[in-house]
């Protein structure tokens, strides 16, 4: 995840350093400090709302070390729909509480709050009713298993059905662990979950389609290739496969252009050394097959950009946490 941490006071700045240390091993964390209280490892801002706006499209989560009201006013103008909004977390600069304010389930705000509570010894204030009741959460399940929610309206119907103890149907073309008690693969259900790449499948009256992010891309290109050219080439190579289904990217270079492309789409990148591959032939195919998946796009070239893709195996685990 790309996480932006904002602070406005000296206490907040010091706490932001600890937050970056706690989350930095697994996530890309950038710190932004008010110009009166900053340091050499942080970017400086004068207007928080403007800086949030510049970062909004490329950030998965925002952590604000300040009053809730300041954080809400900074983020509110840029908020859109529930599936697309980043996680919003607030901490007081005294380091006592961490509060997931937005996208607790689907954006992972609750999970980040719990991580910070464990790492920093603060109290996580989780207000989501589904978490308190220990019930099945569609958003948490989707986030933990890299699934795309295709219909936010249907997703809200599923959440309402959970709260009203209504049985929810389940259909999947992928292997999975045991179902929670709220879901069933048998009988007739009004609402249900369908996990498949074909979003036209509607086995229930109200069906929320979930699509797995299970495509691994292998890319080889010149260092001066633009991020725009990369995106165009990938779109052509995928030939109808939604680019949102890309789980990760494998490359032999971590050029700024490739990093920018991955950052824009929120795709993790793994770099391979030539010694890890068997020769130079079909190096993109070799890289994607190391994911353990099945090759679905043989190595193709688009204006000097070589691309291959594999479909990684999917196992749906209802106990997995995002």
Coordinates of C-alpha atoms in Angstrom, one line a residue:
X1 CA 0.0 0.0 0.0
X2 CA 1.0 3.6 -0.6
X3 CA 0.4 5.4 2.7
X4 CA 0.7 9.1 3.3
X5 CA 1.2 10.3 6.9
X6 CA 0.4 13.9 7.8
X7 CA 1.3 15.8 10.9
X8 CA 0.9 19.4 12.0
X9 CA 2.7 19.7 15.4
X10 CA 6.1 18.7 16.8
X11 CA 4.6 15.9 18.8
X12 CA 2.8 14.8 15.6
X13 CA 6.0 14.9 13.7
X14 CA 7.7 12.6 16.2
X15 CA 4.8 10.2 16.1
X16 CA 4.8 10.2 12.3
X17 CA 8.4 8.9 12.4
X18 CA 7.3 6.0 14.6
X19 CA 4.3 5.3 12.3
X20 CA 6.6 5.1 9.3
X21 CA 8.9 2.8 11.1
X22 CA 6.0 0.5 12.2
X23 CA 4.5 0.3 8.7
X24 CA 7.5 0.8 6.5
X25 CA 8.6 -2.8 6.2
X26 CA 5.5 -3.9 4.4
X27 CA 4.2 -0.7 2.9
X28 CA 5.5 2.4 1.1
X29 CA 5.1 5.2 3.6
X30 CA 5.7 8.9 2.9
X31 CA 5.6 11.6 5.6
X32 CA 4.2 15.1 5.1
X33 CA 4.8 17.7 7.9
X34 CA 3.5 21.2 8.4
X35 CA 6.3 23.6 7.5
X36 CA 6.8 24.8 11.1
X37 CA 7.5 21.2 12.4
X38 CA 9.4 19.1 9.8
X39 CA 12.6 17.2 9.2
X40 CA 14.9 16.1 6.4
X41 CA 13.0 12.9 5.8
X42 CA 9.6 14.5 5.3
X43 CA 8.0 16.5 2.6
X44 CA 6.8 20.0 3.7
X45 CA 3.2 21.4 3.2
X46 CA 1.6 24.8 3.9
X47 CA -1.9 23.8 3.1
X48 CA -3.0 20.3 4.0
X49 CA -6.1 20.2 1.8
X50 CA -4.1 21.0 -1.3
X51 CA -1.4 18.4 -0.6
X52 CA -4.0 15.7 0.1
X53 CA -5.6 16.6 -3.3
X54 CA -2.3 16.1 -5.1
X55 CA -1.8 12.7 -3.4
X56 CA -5.4 11.4 -3.4
X57 CA -5.4 9.4 -6.6
X58 CA -2.1 7.6 -5.9
X59 CA -2.5 6.9 -2.2
X60 CA -4.2 3.8 -0.7
X61 CA -4.3 5.2 2.8
X62 CA -4.0 8.5 4.7
X63 CA -3.0 8.7 8.3
X64 CA -3.6 12.1 9.9
X65 CA -1.9 12.9 13.2
X66 CA -4.2 15.7 14.2
X67 CA -7.8 16.5 15.2
X68 CA -10.5 14.5 13.4
X69 CA -12.1 17.8 12.2
X70 CA -8.9 18.8 10.4
X71 CA -8.5 15.4 8.7
X72 CA -12.2 15.3 7.6
X73 CA -12.0 18.8 6.1
X74 CA -8.8 18.0 4.3
X75 CA -10.1 14.7 2.7
X76 CA -13.8 15.4 2.2
X77 CA -13.6 17.3 -1.1
X78 CA -11.9 14.4 -2.8
X79 CA -14.1 11.5 -1.6
X80 CA -16.0 9.5 -4.1
X81 CA -17.6 6.0 -3.9
X82 CA -17.1 3.5 -1.1
X83 CA -15.1 0.9 -3.2
X84 CA -12.7 3.6 -4.5
X85 CA -12.0 5.8 -1.5
X86 CA -8.7 5.3 0.3
X87 CA -8.4 4.3 4.0
X88 CA -8.6 7.3 6.3
X89 CA -7.1 6.9 9.8
X90 CA -6.7 9.6 12.5
X91 CA -4.4 9.6 15.5
X92 CA -4.1 12.2 18.3
X93 CA -0.7 13.7 18.6
X94 CA -0.5 12.5 22.2
X95 CA -0.3 9.0 20.8
X96 CA -3.2 7.6 22.8
X97 CA -5.8 6.6 20.1
X98 CA -5.9 5.5 16.5
X99 CA -9.3 5.7 14.8
X100 CA -10.2 4.3 11.4
X101 CA -12.6 6.9 10.0
X102 CA -13.2 5.8 6.4
X103 CA -12.9 2.5 4.4
X104 CA -12.5 0.4 7.5
X105 CA -13.2 -2.9 5.7
X106 CA -12.5 -2.5 2.0
X107 CA -9.7 0.0 2.3
X108 CA -8.0 -1.7 5.2
X109 CA -8.3 1.2 7.7
X110 CA -9.3 -1.2 10.5
X111 CA -6.4 -3.5 9.8
X112 CA -3.9 -0.6 9.7
X113 CA -5.3 0.8 13.0
X114 CA -4.9 -2.6 14.6
X115 CA -1.3 -2.9 13.4
X116 CA -0.5 0.6 14.8
X117 CA -2.1 -0.3 18.1
X118 CA 0.1 -3.4 18.4
X119 CA 3.3 -1.7 17.3
X120 CA 2.9 1.6 19.1
X121 CA 1.0 0.6 22.2
X122 CA -2.0 2.8 21.4
X123 CA -5.7 2.1 21.6
X124 CA -7.5 1.3 18.4
X125 CA -11.1 2.6 18.3
X126 CA -13.0 0.4 15.9
X127 CA -16.6 1.5 15.3
X128 CA -17.7 -0.8 12.5
X129 CA -20.7 -2.8 13.7
X130 CA -19.7 -5.9 11.7
X131 CA -16.4 -6.0 13.4
X132 CA -18.0 -5.6 16.8
X133 CA -20.4 -8.5 16.1
X134 CA -17.8 -10.7 14.6
X135 CA -19.9 -11.2 11.5
X136 CA -18.9 -11.8 8.0
X137 CA -17.7 -8.7 6.2
X138 CA -17.8 -8.7 2.4
X139 CA -15.4 -5.8 2.2
X140 CA -12.8 -7.4 4.6
X141 CA -13.0 -10.7 2.8
X142 CA -12.5 -9.0 -0.6
X143 CA -9.6 -6.9 0.6
X144 CA -7.9 -9.8 2.2
X145 CA -8.2 -12.1 -0.9
X146 CA -7.4 -9.5 -3.6
X147 CA -10.9 -9.4 -5.0
X148 CA -12.5 -6.6 -6.9
X149 CA -16.1 -5.6 -5.8
X150 CA -17.9 -4.9 -9.1
X151 CA -21.2 -3.6 -7.7
X152 CA -21.2 -1.3 -4.7
X153 CA -25.0 -1.2 -4.5
X154 CA -25.2 -5.1 -4.4
X155 CA -22.4 -5.1 -1.8
X156 CA -24.5 -2.9 0.5
X157 CA -27.4 -5.4 0.1
X158 CA -25.1 -8.1 1.3
X159 CA -24.0 -6.1 4.3
X160 CA -27.7 -5.4 5.1
X161 CA -28.5 -9.1 4.8
X162 CA -25.7 -10.0 7.2
X163 CA -27.0 -7.6 9.8
X164 CA -30.5 -9.0 9.4
X165 CA -29.3 -12.6 9.8
X166 CA -30.4 -13.5 6.2
X167 CA -28.6 -16.4 4.6
X168 CA -26.3 -15.4 1.7
X169 CA -25.6 -17.6 -1.3
X170 CA -22.1 -18.3 -2.4
X171 CA -20.8 -19.4 -5.8
X172 CA -17.1 -19.7 -6.8
X173 CA -15.0 -21.3 -9.5
X174 CA -12.0 -21.2 -7.2
X175 CA -11.1 -23.4 -4.3
X176 CA -11.8 -22.0 -0.8
X177 CA -11.7 -22.7 2.9
X178 CA -14.8 -23.5 4.9
X179 CA -17.6 -21.0 4.6
X180 CA -18.6 -18.7 7.6
X181 CA -22.1 -19.5 8.9
X182 CA -23.6 -16.5 7.1
X183 CA -22.9 -18.1 3.7
X184 CA -24.2 -21.2 2.0
X185 CA -23.6 -23.0 -1.3
X186 CA -26.9 -24.8 -1.1
X187 CA -30.6 -23.7 -1.3
X188 CA -32.2 -20.7 -2.8
X189 CA -31.0 -17.3 -1.5
X190 CA -32.2 -13.8 -2.4
X191 CA -28.7 -12.3 -2.2
X192 CA -25.4 -13.9 -3.0
X193 CA -21.7 -13.7 -3.9
X194 CA -20.3 -14.9 -7.2
X195 CA -16.5 -15.1 -7.7
X196 CA -15.5 -15.5 -11.3
X197 CA -13.9 -13.4 -14.1
X198 CA -17.3 -13.4 -15.9
X199 CA -19.3 -10.6 -14.3
X200 CA -22.3 -11.6 -16.4
X201 CA -22.9 -14.6 -14.1
X202 CA -25.8 -13.7 -11.8
X203 CA -26.9 -16.8 -9.9
X204 CA -28.9 -14.9 -7.3
X205 CA -31.6 -12.2 -7.5
X206 CA -29.1 -9.8 -6.0
X207 CA -25.6 -10.8 -7.0
X208 CA -22.4 -9.1 -6.0
X209 CA -19.7 -10.2 -8.5
X210 CA -16.1 -10.4 -7.2
X211 CA -13.2 -10.7 -9.6
X212 CA -9.8 -11.9 -8.4
X213 CA -6.7 -9.9 -8.9
X214 CA -4.7 -12.9 -10.2
X215 CA -2.8 -11.6 -13.2
X216 CA 0.9 -11.4 -13.0
X217 CA 2.7 -9.3 -15.7
X218 CA 6.2 -9.6 -16.9
X219 CA 7.6 -6.5 -18.6
X220 CA 10.9 -5.7 -20.3
X221 CA 11.5 -2.2 -21.8
X222 CA 14.0 0.5 -22.3
X223 CA 14.8 2.8 -19.3
X224 CA 13.4 5.9 -21.1
X225 CA 10.0 4.3 -21.8
X226 CA 7.2 6.5 -20.5
X227 CA 4.6 5.4 -18.0
X228 CA 1.9 6.4 -20.5
X229 CA 3.5 4.1 -23.2
X230 CA 3.7 1.3 -20.6
X231 CA 0.0 1.6 -19.8
X232 CA -1.0 1.6 -23.5
X233 CA 1.1 -1.5 -24.2
X234 CA -0.3 -3.3 -21.2
X235 CA -3.9 -2.5 -22.2
X236 CA -3.2 -3.8 -25.7
X237 CA -1.5 -7.0 -24.3
X238 CA -4.3 -7.8 -21.9
X239 CA -6.8 -7.6 -24.8
X240 CA -10.0 -7.2 -22.8
X241 CA -8.7 -8.3 -19.4
X242 CA -9.3 -5.5 -16.9
X243 CA -6.0 -3.9 -15.9
X244 CA -7.5 -3.9 -12.3
X245 CA -7.0 -7.6 -12.3
X246 CA -3.2 -7.3 -12.3
X247 CA -1.9 -8.4 -9.0
X248 CA 1.8 -7.8 -9.5
X249 CA 4.5 -6.9 -12.0
X250 CA 7.8 -8.7 -12.6
X251 CA 10.7 -6.9 -14.3
X252 CA 14.5 -6.9 -14.6
X253 CA 14.7 -3.1 -14.1
X254 CA 13.3 -0.8 -11.5
X255 CA 13.5 2.3 -13.7
X256 CA 11.6 5.4 -12.5
X257 CA 9.1 5.0 -15.4
X258 CA 8.3 1.4 -14.3
X259 CA 8.0 2.5 -10.7
X260 CA 5.7 5.4 -11.7
X261 CA 3.5 3.0 -13.7
X262 CA 3.2 0.6 -10.7
X263 CA 2.6 3.4 -8.2
X264 CA -0.2 4.9 -10.4
X265 CA -2.0 1.6 -10.5
X266 CA -1.1 0.4 -7.0
X267 CA 0.7 -2.7 -8.3
X268 CA 3.6 -4.2 -6.4
X269 CA 6.7 -4.8 -8.4
X270 CA 9.3 -7.6 -8.1
X271 CA 12.7 -7.2 -9.7
X272 CA 14.5 -10.2 -11.1
X273 CA 18.2 -10.5 -11.8
X274 CA 19.4 -12.1 -15.0
X275 CA 21.1 -14.9 -13.0
X276 CA 17.6 -16.0 -11.7
X277 CA 16.4 -16.7 -15.3
X278 CA 17.5 -19.4 -17.7
X279 CA 19.1 -17.4 -20.4
X280 CA 17.7 -14.4 -22.3
X281 CA 15.0 -16.0 -24.4
X282 CA 11.4 -15.3 -23.3
X283 CA 12.5 -13.6 -20.1
X284 CA 9.1 -12.1 -19.5
X285 CA 7.5 -15.5 -19.7
X286 CA 10.1 -16.9 -17.3
X287 CA 9.4 -14.2 -14.7
X288 CA 5.6 -14.6 -14.7
X289 CA 5.8 -18.4 -14.5
X290 CA 7.8 -18.1 -11.3
X291 CA 4.5 -17.0 -9.7
X292 CA 3.3 -20.6 -10.0
X293 CA 0.6 -19.6 -12.4
X294 CA -0.5 -20.6 -15.9
X295 CA 0.8 -18.7 -18.9
X296 CA -2.1 -16.9 -20.6
X297 CA -0.3 -14.3 -22.7
X298 CA 2.9 -15.4 -24.5
X299 CA 5.6 -12.8 -24.8
X300 CA 4.5 -10.0 -27.1
X301 CA 6.2 -6.8 -28.2
X302 CA 4.6 -3.4 -28.5
X303 CA 6.9 -0.6 -29.7
X304 CA 9.9 -2.0 -27.9
X305 CA 8.0 -3.1 -24.8
X306 CA 7.9 -6.9 -24.2
X307 CA 5.0 -8.2 -22.1
X308 CA 3.9 -11.6 -20.9
X309 CA 1.2 -12.6 -18.4
X310 CA 0.3 -15.5 -16.2
X311 CA -2.8 -16.3 -14.2
X312 CA -1.7 -17.0 -10.7
X313 CA -3.5 -19.6 -8.6
X314 CA -6.4 -18.4 -6.4
X315 CA -7.4 -19.8 -3.0
X316 CA -10.0 -18.0 -1.1
X317 CA -9.4 -18.0 2.7
X318 CA -12.1 -16.7 4.9
X319 CA -9.7 -16.5 7.8
X320 CA -7.2 -14.3 6.0
X321 CA -6.8 -10.7 7.2
X322 CA -6.0 -7.8 4.8

